[in-house]
mmCIF file of C-alpha atoms in Angstrom:
data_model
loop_
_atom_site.group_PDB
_atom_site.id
_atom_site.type_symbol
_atom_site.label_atom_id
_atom_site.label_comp_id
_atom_site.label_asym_id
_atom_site.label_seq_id
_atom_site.Cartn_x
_atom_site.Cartn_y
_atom_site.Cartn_z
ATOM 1 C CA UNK A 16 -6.477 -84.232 -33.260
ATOM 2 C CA UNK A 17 -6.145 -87.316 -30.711
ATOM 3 C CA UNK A 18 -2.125 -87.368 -30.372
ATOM 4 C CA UNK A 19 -0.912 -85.362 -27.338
ATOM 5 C CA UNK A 20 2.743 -85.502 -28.932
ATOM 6 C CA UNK A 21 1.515 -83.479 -32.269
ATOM 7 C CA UNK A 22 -1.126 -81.744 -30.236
ATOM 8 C CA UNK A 23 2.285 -80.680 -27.863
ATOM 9 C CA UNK A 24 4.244 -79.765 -31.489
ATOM 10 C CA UNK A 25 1.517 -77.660 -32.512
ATOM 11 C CA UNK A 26 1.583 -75.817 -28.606
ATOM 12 C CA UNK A 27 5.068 -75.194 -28.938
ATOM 13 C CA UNK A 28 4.961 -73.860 -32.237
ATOM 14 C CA UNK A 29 1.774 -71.540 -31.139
ATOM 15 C CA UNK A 30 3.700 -70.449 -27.755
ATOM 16 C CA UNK A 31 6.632 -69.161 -29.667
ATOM 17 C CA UNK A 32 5.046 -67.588 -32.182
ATOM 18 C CA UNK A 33 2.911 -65.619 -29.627
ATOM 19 C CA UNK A 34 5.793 -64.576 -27.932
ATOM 20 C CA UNK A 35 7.544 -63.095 -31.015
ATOM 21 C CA UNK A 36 4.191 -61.434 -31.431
ATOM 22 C CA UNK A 37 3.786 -60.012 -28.299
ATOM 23 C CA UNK A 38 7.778 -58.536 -28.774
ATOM 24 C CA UNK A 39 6.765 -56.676 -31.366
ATOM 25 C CA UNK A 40 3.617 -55.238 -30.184
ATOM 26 C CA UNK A 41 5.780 -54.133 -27.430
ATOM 27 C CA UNK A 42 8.454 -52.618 -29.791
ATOM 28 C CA UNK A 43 5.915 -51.162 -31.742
ATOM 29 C CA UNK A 44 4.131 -49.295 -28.225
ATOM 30 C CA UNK A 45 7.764 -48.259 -27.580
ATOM 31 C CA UNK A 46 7.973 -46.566 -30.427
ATOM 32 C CA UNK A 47 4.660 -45.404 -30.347
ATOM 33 C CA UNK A 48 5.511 -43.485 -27.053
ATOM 34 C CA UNK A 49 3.170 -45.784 -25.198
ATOM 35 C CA UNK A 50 5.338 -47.378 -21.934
ATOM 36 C CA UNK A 51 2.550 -48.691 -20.448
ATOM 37 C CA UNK A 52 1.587 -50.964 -23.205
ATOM 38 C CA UNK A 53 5.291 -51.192 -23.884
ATOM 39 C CA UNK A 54 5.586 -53.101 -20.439
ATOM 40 C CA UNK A 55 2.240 -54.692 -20.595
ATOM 41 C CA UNK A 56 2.975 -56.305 -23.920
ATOM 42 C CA UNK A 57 6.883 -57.490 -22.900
ATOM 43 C CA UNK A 58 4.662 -59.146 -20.059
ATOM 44 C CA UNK A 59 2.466 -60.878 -22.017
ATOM 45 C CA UNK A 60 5.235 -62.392 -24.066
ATOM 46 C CA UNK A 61 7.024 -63.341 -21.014
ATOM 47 C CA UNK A 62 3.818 -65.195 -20.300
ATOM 48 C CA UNK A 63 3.853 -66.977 -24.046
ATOM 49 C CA UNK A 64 7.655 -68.011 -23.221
ATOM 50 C CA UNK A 65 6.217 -69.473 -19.800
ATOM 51 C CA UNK A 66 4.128 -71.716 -21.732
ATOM 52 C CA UNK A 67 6.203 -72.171 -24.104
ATOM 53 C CA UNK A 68 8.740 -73.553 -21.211
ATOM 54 C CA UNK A 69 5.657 -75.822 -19.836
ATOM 55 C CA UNK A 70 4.938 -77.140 -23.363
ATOM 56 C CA UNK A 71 8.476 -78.093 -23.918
ATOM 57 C CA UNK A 72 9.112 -79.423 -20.622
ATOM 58 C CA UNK A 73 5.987 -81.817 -21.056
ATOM 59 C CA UNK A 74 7.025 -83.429 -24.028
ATOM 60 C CA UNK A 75 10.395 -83.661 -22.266
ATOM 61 C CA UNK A 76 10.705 -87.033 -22.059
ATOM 62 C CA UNK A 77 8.326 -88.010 -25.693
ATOM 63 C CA UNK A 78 9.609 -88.099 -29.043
ATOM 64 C CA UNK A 79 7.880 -84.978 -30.637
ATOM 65 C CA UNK A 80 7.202 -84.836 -33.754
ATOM 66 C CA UNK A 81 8.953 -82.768 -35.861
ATOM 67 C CA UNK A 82 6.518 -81.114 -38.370
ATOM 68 C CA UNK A 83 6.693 -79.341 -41.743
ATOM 69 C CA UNK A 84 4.305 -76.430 -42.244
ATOM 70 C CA UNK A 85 2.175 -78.540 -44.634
ATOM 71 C CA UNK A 86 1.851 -80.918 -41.676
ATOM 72 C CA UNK A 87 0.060 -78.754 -39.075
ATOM 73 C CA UNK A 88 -3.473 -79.425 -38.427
ATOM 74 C CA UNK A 89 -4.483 -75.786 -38.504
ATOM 75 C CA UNK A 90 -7.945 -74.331 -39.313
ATOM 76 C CA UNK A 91 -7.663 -73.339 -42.588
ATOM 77 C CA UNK A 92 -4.256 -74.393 -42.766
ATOM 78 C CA UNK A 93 -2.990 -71.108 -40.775
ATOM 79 C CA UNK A 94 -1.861 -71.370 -37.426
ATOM 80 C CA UNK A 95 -4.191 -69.423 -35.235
ATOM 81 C CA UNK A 96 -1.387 -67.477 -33.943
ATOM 82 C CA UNK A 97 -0.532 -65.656 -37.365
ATOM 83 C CA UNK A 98 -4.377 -65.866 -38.828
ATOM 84 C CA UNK A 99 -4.958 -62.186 -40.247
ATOM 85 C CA UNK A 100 -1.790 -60.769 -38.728
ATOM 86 C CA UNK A 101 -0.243 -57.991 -40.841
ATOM 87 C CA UNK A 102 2.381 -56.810 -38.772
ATOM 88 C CA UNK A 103 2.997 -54.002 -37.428
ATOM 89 C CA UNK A 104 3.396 -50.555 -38.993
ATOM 90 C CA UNK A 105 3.495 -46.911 -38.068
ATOM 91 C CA UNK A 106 -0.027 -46.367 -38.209
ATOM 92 C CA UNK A 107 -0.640 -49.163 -35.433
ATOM 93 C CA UNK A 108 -2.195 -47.714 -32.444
ATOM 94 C CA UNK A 109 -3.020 -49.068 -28.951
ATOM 95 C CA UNK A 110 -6.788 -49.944 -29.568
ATOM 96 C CA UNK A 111 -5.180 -51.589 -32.797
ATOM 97 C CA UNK A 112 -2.640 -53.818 -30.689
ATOM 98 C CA UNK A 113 -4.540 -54.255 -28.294
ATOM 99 C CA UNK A 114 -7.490 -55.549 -31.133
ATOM 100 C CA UNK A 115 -4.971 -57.419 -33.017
ATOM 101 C CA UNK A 116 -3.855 -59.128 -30.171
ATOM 102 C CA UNK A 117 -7.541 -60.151 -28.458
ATOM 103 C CA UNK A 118 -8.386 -61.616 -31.721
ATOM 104 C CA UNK A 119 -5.128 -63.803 -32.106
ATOM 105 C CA UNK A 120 -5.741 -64.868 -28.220
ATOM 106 C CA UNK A 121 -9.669 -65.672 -28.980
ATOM 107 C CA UNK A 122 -8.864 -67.634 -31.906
ATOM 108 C CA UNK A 123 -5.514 -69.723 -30.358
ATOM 109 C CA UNK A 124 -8.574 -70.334 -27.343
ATOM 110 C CA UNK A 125 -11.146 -71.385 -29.757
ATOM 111 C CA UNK A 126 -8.254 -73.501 -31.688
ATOM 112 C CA UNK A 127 -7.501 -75.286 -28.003
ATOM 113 C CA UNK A 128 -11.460 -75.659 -27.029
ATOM 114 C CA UNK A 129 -12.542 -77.468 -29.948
ATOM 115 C CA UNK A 130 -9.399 -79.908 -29.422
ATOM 116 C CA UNK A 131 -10.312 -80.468 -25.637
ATOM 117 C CA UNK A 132 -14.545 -80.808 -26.791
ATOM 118 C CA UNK A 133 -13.557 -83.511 -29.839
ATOM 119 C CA UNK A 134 -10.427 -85.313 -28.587
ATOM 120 C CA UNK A 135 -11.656 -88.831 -27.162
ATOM 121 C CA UNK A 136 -7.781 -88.802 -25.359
ATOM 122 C CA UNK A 137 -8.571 -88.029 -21.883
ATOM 123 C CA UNK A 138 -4.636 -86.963 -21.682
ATOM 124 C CA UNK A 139 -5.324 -84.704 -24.334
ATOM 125 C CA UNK A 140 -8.419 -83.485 -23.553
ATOM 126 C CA UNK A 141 -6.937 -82.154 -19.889
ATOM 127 C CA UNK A 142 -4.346 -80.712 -21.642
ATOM 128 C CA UNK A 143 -6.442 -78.840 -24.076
ATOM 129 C CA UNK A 144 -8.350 -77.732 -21.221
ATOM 130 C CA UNK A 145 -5.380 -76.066 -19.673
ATOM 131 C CA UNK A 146 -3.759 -74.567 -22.718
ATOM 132 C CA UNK A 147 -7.548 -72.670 -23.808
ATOM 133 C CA UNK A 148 -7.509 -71.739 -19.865
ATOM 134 C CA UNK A 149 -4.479 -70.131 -20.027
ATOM 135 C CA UNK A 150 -5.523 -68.330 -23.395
ATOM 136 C CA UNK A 151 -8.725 -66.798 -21.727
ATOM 137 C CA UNK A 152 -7.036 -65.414 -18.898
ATOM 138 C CA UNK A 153 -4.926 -63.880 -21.485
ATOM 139 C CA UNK A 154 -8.205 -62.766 -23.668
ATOM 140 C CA UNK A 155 -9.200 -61.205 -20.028
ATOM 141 C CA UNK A 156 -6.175 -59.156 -19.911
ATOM 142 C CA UNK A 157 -6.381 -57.499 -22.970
ATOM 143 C CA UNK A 158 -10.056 -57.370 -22.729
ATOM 144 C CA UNK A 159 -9.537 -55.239 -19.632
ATOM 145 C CA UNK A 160 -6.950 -52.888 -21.583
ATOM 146 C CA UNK A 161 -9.184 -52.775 -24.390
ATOM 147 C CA UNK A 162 -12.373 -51.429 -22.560
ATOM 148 C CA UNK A 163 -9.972 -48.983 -20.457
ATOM 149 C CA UNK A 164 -9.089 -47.062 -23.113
ATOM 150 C CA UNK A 165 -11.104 -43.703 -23.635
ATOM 151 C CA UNK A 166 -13.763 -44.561 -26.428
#
């Protein structure tokens, strides 16, 4: 990818699809009994919708693309975001959420890295940067979760 306004399309799309994720982890915990990760995940979603926000607000004054799914430029042709995502069910746990979760977060980061290590668009490449930053320090948070739990 070397065009920061489909690179910003393809942010905005990940950002709010994270954030609907993250709302129903957080359902799911609730009805799970689990407040902790209840709150925990209803924070991480407000942090998705924060980036969503930034993502938006940066392409504020371009003319983003509007894209059709067969338009995305995703590994695979499945947004990182919803690769190997089954949903929630009853039998979803908190090592599961918190698993299902890590791995959508490692591979949105690894989706962002490789943009910012291939993209000859200085402009884009900073912005990569920052979006995969952003994703680790969210892969650090529910790395931290994850290893808290008893084994």
């Amino acid at each position: 990818m070397h065009d920061v306004d489909v690179f910003l399309a393809h942010a905005i799309s990940l950002e709010r699809e994270a954030a609907r994720r993250y709302e129903e982890l957080a359902a799911a915990m609730g009805t799970e009994g689990n407040a902790e990760l209840r709150r925990f995940f209803t924070e991480m979603a407000g942090y998705s919708r924060k980036h969503l926000a930034e993502a938006v607000a940066r392409g504020g004054f371009r003319e983003l693309p509007e894209l059709t799914p067969s338009e995305f430029q995703w590994p695979d042709g499945v947004s990182p975001e919803v690769a190997d995502w089954v949903g929630v069910d009853a039998s979803l746990d908190a090592r599961g959420a918190l698993q299902l979760a890590l791995d959508s977060e490692r591979r949105c980061h690894a989706w962002y890295a490789a943009i910012a290590a291939t993209t000859p668009d200085a402009e884009l490449k900073a912005l990569a940067r920052e979006f995969a930053a952003e994703e680790a320090e969210h892969m650090a948070a529910l790395e931290k979760r994850l290893n808290a739990l008893p084994a």
